[in-house]
Amino acid sequence: MDAMPISDGLPSNVTEQIRNATRPKASSTVVCYSPMMITTNGIWQGFNPLEFSLPLFILQTSIIVVTTRFLVLVLRPFRQPRVIAEILAGVLLGPSVMGQIEVWATMVFPQRSLLTLETVAHLGLLYFLFLVGLEMDIDVIRRSGKKALLVAIAGMALPFCMGIATSFIFRHQVSRNVHQTSFLLFLGVALSVTAFPVLARILAEIKLLGTDLGRIAMSAAIVNDMCAWVLLAVAIAISEVDSAALSSLWVLLSGALFVLFCFYAVRPGMWWLVRRAPEGEAVSDMQVSLILTGVMLAGVCTDAIGIHSVFGAFVYGLVIPTGPLGVALIDKIEDFVTGLLLPLFFAISGLRTNVRRIGDPVTVGLLVLVFVMASFAKIMGTIIIAALYTMPFREGIALGFLMNTRGLVEMIVLNIGRDKEVLDDESFAVMVLVSVAMTTLVTPVVTGVYRPSRRLVGYKRRNLQRIRHDSELRMLACVHITRNVPSVLSLLELSNPSKRSPIFIYALHLVELTGRASNMLAAAAASSASKKSRSGSASSLPPVTEHIFNAFENYERLTGGVSIQTLAAVSPYQTMHEDVSVLAEDKHVSLIVIPFHKQQTVDGGMEPINPHVRGFNESLLSSSPCSVAILVDRGLSAAAARMATEHRVALFFFGGPDDREALAYAWRMVEHPGVSLTVVRFLPPDYRSRSVNAASASAGYRPAADSRAITIGAEGKSELEMDEEYLNEFRARNHGNDAISYAMRKVANSEETVAAVRAMNNDSLHELYIVGRRPGEAGSPMTAALEDWMENPELGPIGDMLVSSDFSMSVSVLVVQQYVVAGAPAPVVPAPAASSDPVRQYLSNANQQPAAAASGAYRASPGSSAANSRWSSSTDSTVGF
């Protein structure tokens, strides 16, 4: 397709501008854009699709996104931010690597296609900067205090001055063929900025977002980012060297008027929209469309003024109020912009970065020296401010490296500088590569240097058995979604909070860490915002977190004896248990309550909420610094159950630490005037023939291997002795309490255990079953066969049995695991003879026994296999406790 004269069909003034733009200069080439057709007629007509703009653009976008995602996966083990992968993807696809292949350079990324690619990339950049402004809370500047403000000023002024001074000394080597004043100004801005979005992702990845260090870094980065945009606007205005002397002043004044218009005209209009929307209803599509159109209008205005269009989009996003409106806008466009459009901008930067243009080692070395000196100045400035506020030296170093995070803003500065020919190709390529290297260093250096000071003094109240039943209880209640909240509140109500036995609750909303900045910023706001600051102004929290916090705080206001502190934690599910464990230890919590990974459906069945929740529960059970309880909600959260005047609770006691912990929790419930408790103890048939001394010698409890176990003196008592002692104390302290009933079941094997539990399940209407996770002795015939058939090992054999569809679907289950505080394990009981193997006997009976016809007996669901029909029925007599 032949190129046609560029003047055809264009007005004379536009033609003149194009000629000026394409006039040969020191660092540019002549490019004649041929009029490309948009779509092809097909390969069967003899056309090459890559000669048409739309197929070529689609292919380029697909290659860029796939390459970026691949590099993200490759760099994930090294905990590198996504911006590194995006920049490296652009360099890889550009002339530095793949561009050396002639077919690739002429067919996939030809020069004629870059106009379309760059236009769409800048549109994506426009909306991404709008999102960055939208996610920034300008109130953070007022709340950040002097420390963060001084860190931001020192972290920007010192490297700015150091970069300009060093560049000025070596100006004849590093700023050849360019306007020196503009070069120094652009270089100073590029060296002093901190990439706020990249910093947020790094802090969340290394679990510092909710710490004091993370909050200071985030607040300082926001101040730094805003100052960087002001400096960039000044630099752009001054860089117009061909214009009249007063034009730069007019550009600055017009930019200031635009900012004032946005804050004093656009922002009140947005508040009017927010107040006009009915509470609880989503923002209308019409409003969203108008606001998103305003992004482009703001970009046009600042571009017409003479400042880059992204400045207008950023300021426009900054004036939109945080809250439901901001969250709705983020939810609608963030994934599309950050996942598809933004990588195009980095690809354009990579296509412009030609490593082979770096030829002069002196220039390269001096540019690297300038960059290192500016980075060193930023670290030193931060350390000085940290020393003034008596922060540890390691924290000062870590904060200095965090403030050296580079990313999108610096890439924008460098690209604008290159467009305006303030930076040549060599300087541009060096600065891009050095910025990538600096950002790559941030995560390993910060994780190696910063070790948060932890309280090494241990606490003894790590389980309920070790504290008095009427003393203060410190609990950590974890919730994933709003549906978890009513059941947790119902459990708290049953726990009988009162002024005599208060309960202190840390309500923790667990949010999965994704690639989006919105949930990280919400967590940072949640960890730092107090109740007064949230009630006094529009909340910056997402609606889900806000509803969860409000529910707990309303319960605290209406209930006596309860103190609640609401928190949020953002983390990948793979490491979320670490955050919970650290928080529990810092707050000296005795019990962590977590929801089961399944929720009840309309027909009574159980379906998974999130497959990752199960892994989180299992990890927390194995690493928790205190006792843990898993709550399976099957009606406890219902309004009828919560408003009932009488609550019936049953405790199944097989023995062992977990069952004693379950009894300790039930002990608290007994104090509630509306709770009636049934304690059912399960014992082997030969229990009466055993003496306590014989039990301590030959039938000691064998704890499972557990990394959480700590060994303290148990005065040589066996588990059976401790069971008897704790049960006797419970009965003695609650003597005469008619709300407590006792029963004993003698069972020889798992089959009889199932039958006994089923008989009780059919004969009574309980709201809650409380069981220990690891009941009785390890390998006990009472539960051995059940352990072989568990579908949910985190619930233990009894909890798993009660949650199965074979039992009542309206009784909730609380499975308790005690933080193990036990003496040295006693000798293990030898295995019984093969002739009386309970597992074989159980399996044989389960496979041969037909389904019971009685209404109270177990009925297998249609189509279920023998493996699913694992609870068989039997009879047993009730004897005295």
mmCIF file of C-alpha atoms in Angstrom, residues 475-478 480 484 487-488 491 591-598 606 613-622 624 626-634 636 658 661-662 665 669 768-774 792-796 799-800 802-803 811-818:
data_model
loop_
_atom_site.group_PDB
_atom_site.id
_atom_site.type_symbol
_atom_site.label_atom_id
_atom_site.label_comp_id
_atom_site.label_asym_id
_atom_site.label_seq_id
_atom_site.Cartn_x
_atom_site.Cartn_y
_atom_site.Cartn_z
ATOM 1 C CA MET A 475 -11.413 -13.626 71.673
ATOM 2 C CA LEU A 476 -10.447 -13.084 68.057
ATOM 3 C CA ALA A 477 -13.453 -13.548 65.766
ATOM 4 C CA CYS A 478 -12.581 -13.952 62.073
ATOM 5 C CA HIS A 480 -14.758 -13.601 55.573
ATOM 6 C CA ASN A 484 -20.452 -15.051 58.914
ATOM 7 C CA SER A 487 -23.571 -16.655 63.710
ATOM 8 C CA VAL A 488 -20.532 -15.149 65.466
ATOM 9 C CA LEU A 491 -22.198 -17.385 69.710
ATOM 10 C CA LEU A 591 -9.553 -18.234 71.703
ATOM 11 C CA ILE A 592 -9.794 -17.710 67.937
ATOM 12 C CA VAL A 593 -13.204 -18.347 66.363
ATOM 13 C CA ILE A 594 -13.198 -19.058 62.623
ATOM 14 C CA PRO A 595 -16.102 -19.954 60.317
ATOM 15 C CA PHE A 596 -16.351 -23.312 58.580
ATOM 16 C CA HIS A 597 -15.518 -23.259 54.877
ATOM 17 C CA LYS A 598 -19.026 -24.427 53.946
ATOM 18 C CA MET A 606 -23.595 -27.672 52.836
ATOM 19 C CA VAL A 613 -10.913 -20.907 53.341
ATOM 20 C CA ARG A 614 -10.457 -24.579 54.133
ATOM 21 C CA GLY A 615 -6.689 -24.365 53.637
ATOM 22 C CA PHE A 616 -6.618 -21.265 55.840
ATOM 23 C CA ASN A 617 -8.494 -23.106 58.613
ATOM 24 C CA GLU A 618 -6.152 -26.092 58.472
ATOM 25 C CA SER A 619 -3.046 -23.876 58.529
ATOM 26 C CA LEU A 620 -4.349 -21.886 61.478
ATOM 27 C CA LEU A 621 -5.143 -25.048 63.452
ATOM 28 C CA SER A 622 -1.544 -26.204 63.073
ATOM 29 C CA SER A 624 -2.155 -20.977 66.216
ATOM 30 C CA CYS A 626 -3.874 -20.207 71.351
ATOM 31 C CA SER A 627 -7.030 -22.309 71.251
ATOM 32 C CA VAL A 628 -9.121 -22.356 68.078
ATOM 33 C CA ALA A 629 -12.837 -23.000 67.538
ATOM 34 C CA ILE A 630 -14.450 -23.691 64.150
ATOM 35 C CA LEU A 631 -18.102 -22.622 64.002
ATOM 36 C CA VAL A 632 -20.383 -24.504 61.619
ATOM 37 C CA ASP A 633 -23.525 -22.395 61.224
ATOM 38 C CA ARG A 634 -26.656 -24.402 60.505
ATOM 39 C CA LEU A 636 -27.531 -20.413 64.838
ATOM 40 C CA ASP A 658 -9.756 -30.575 73.337
ATOM 41 C CA GLU A 661 -11.419 -26.977 76.383
ATOM 42 C CA ALA A 662 -14.909 -27.509 74.974
ATOM 43 C CA TYR A 665 -16.281 -22.883 76.923
ATOM 44 C CA MET A 669 -22.446 -20.542 78.557
ATOM 45 C CA LEU A 768 -25.633 -26.141 69.247
ATOM 46 C CA TYR A 769 -23.307 -29.112 69.682
ATOM 47 C CA ILE A 770 -19.891 -28.476 71.250
ATOM 48 C CA VAL A 771 -17.203 -31.086 70.636
ATOM 49 C CA GLY A 772 -13.434 -31.377 70.841
ATOM 50 C CA ARG A 773 -11.456 -31.748 67.634
ATOM 51 C CA ARG A 774 -9.383 -34.699 68.871
ATOM 52 C CA ASN A 792 -13.303 -32.692 56.909
ATOM 53 C CA PRO A 793 -10.257 -33.554 59.059
ATOM 54 C CA GLU A 794 -10.158 -30.035 60.485
ATOM 55 C CA LEU A 795 -13.400 -30.848 62.368
ATOM 56 C CA GLY A 796 -12.168 -34.106 63.862
ATOM 57 C CA GLY A 799 -17.434 -32.823 64.347
ATOM 58 C CA ASP A 800 -17.214 -34.269 60.848
ATOM 59 C CA LEU A 802 -22.271 -34.144 63.084
ATOM 60 C CA VAL A 803 -21.817 -31.896 60.047
ATOM 61 C CA VAL A 811 -28.065 -27.944 64.713
ATOM 62 C CA SER A 812 -24.923 -25.828 64.573
ATOM 63 C CA VAL A 813 -21.590 -27.291 65.639
ATOM 64 C CA LEU A 814 -18.673 -25.716 67.486
ATOM 65 C CA VAL A 815 -15.432 -27.709 67.198
ATOM 66 C CA VAL A 816 -12.807 -26.695 69.761
ATOM 67 C CA GLN A 817 -9.061 -27.342 69.702
ATOM 68 C CA GLN A 818 -7.051 -26.525 72.809
#
